[in-house]
């Protein structure tokens, strides 16, 4: 055992490829007061049995950038990197549509992905049969690596810069201290001594959840049994001479292959999966070990593999590898700082941790050193998982569904089924009785739309037409022409109170929030780069009382960011998530005042109840906080009531004759109005000026990110968000599609959809100076097909805002 220091600024727990990469990147940032602790020996967890494939392209731009960084890093290290390229086959028309979309993703990322024929794919991988293959995607810069060599090289690089590594040292406890704004890390206790520290990184792989339990943090990962075989040598002459085969994936058959000397590695994602252990907890002595082979469960993969590579029917198996791999419920990593200050997580690598490890090390080092990963990683942030994931049963159900659909095509609007329903509005029973079609977000059951009869004439072509409903038009039109009601109880709600509340909100939000009680402010919280960290409505109810409303899935993110700012400033404030305490219903449309007025003693006239103000009143005997705000571009109110009154208030609103609607209609309404959505249109890598939100930022500074925003303004804005209207109204962009100006890819669609009032297909994208002028012609690749579009003035609907103010 290595003697441990009495203290270290940063302690990394876990000596797999993730922990080693974080240590390497921290050392590159100049952070050398780092101790890496490994319970056994480096690579002895999941790293040593990984297949070693490094694919770079993902639907998510941030993950693609991370994987591209990985590949570049591996080229520079002595890790057995072989740039074989990779093939992805399309064995169905639907898969062919998918890889055409992937070609668009590659063009926006600058990756050299080529669409090729089945015969061209066989030239690259002569062992394959082309039966049923319609085409393929080939990425020549993908490759493969020796996972153990990679881990050792990263560890050696970190050690050479001063990082200390202690093997055969097991963490037994992590001490924390309670402060005004929660707990923070103080000490790591091991079987080889104690180490005082301010930062702990849980990179424990399959043990990550158990390590997090030491500080009462839930990390929802389940070690799943993941199997592959190494074949015996293939018949002489089967493999091409002088080159290594590209890796090959046939997701329709659930299989993947790569060359291993004179044989193949072959594995896949079976439809009947199994956790590695029934209680999800690896035995304490499970180091450098494998699970027993499960040939019965692997039979489907074996049979499928021989369809695509027939020679495997005559080839023996040299060994089967059944190694536990930690999976998450949504197939995204678990990264970032938790609710315990200084306790970070880098786990849940979902069997693509080798491809992601380099990028994971980069963003985690940034997160630890700067308090910011440097890119928009909310979809990988460990805090995205709500309290329901403390349930092992719920976690297993969602992880199992994710694993067994690993290679499925993710169509827009596809809803998962596991663990539902769980979180419901007080009006849920009414919705179900009246034909609601539900979607799930952050565990909440939310109405997507009802089942009103509508016209099929507007069904979009291609992917956007899947899971589309004609009912959305009915709900959309009702809001524009009369009134609609919407259940928004899932919106996250945070209360900010205390002696320093006013000065604190003025510090953390860029808008003019320090206004008189009864006012609402739409604004953003910015990070130190000037990027939009949160997009919220802040209502002041008293001298020391502010209420914040944010998106359904963003409550943990925004609360975590606020707590971090409170710790940094020492502000005497109390921050509380009160989402479950308040139901929220919106009523919007030109008749909303007329329909709501008989139910409340408050005067709803504009002079008495202006836009962006709030009042405490009653509606149909229910005490409410009524906010005159909108996300659909029409006159209306959001009504917040204690949850126990929610069912009664909804029944009264429904009895007014307003049309009940769902989130699909809200989306089409807000697209017409040009309202931004955090996580798609705006985020940590976009500034308010770029996003067209300068009006929401006050002059004079004094808020987080003000210096960076001022510096960006000094340099000049080089890109702006613009609305695009597509020439073909049935061609609907979904987000991520590349936008071309001339022969250049100049941006990508952030969000898109059909506007039923303006009767146009709408998309939004950030465009550079030479392409952002109104009237400029561009081209959007919808489902891989070029569609002409024009840069249009936004908002497309009610540009003067007259209907909102009514």
Short mmCIF file of N, CA, C and O in Angstrom, two decimals, residues 37 132 486:
data_model
loop_
_atom_site.label_atom_id
_atom_site.label_comp_id
_atom_site.label_asym_id
_atom_site.label_seq_id
_atom_site.Cartn_x
_atom_site.Cartn_y
_atom_site.Cartn_z
N UNK A 37 -7.40 7.15 -5.51
CA UNK A 37 -7.49 5.95 -4.67
C UNK A 37 -8.18 4.84 -5.44
O UNK A 37 -9.27 5.05 -6.00
N UNK A 132 -30.38 -7.86 -47.18
CA UNK A 132 -31.23 -6.97 -46.41
C UNK A 132 -30.62 -5.64 -46.08
O UNK A 132 -31.28 -4.79 -45.47
N UNK A 486 -54.41 24.70 -19.44
CA UNK A 486 -53.28 23.78 -19.46
C UNK A 486 -52.84 23.48 -18.03
O UNK A 486 -52.79 24.39 -17.19
#
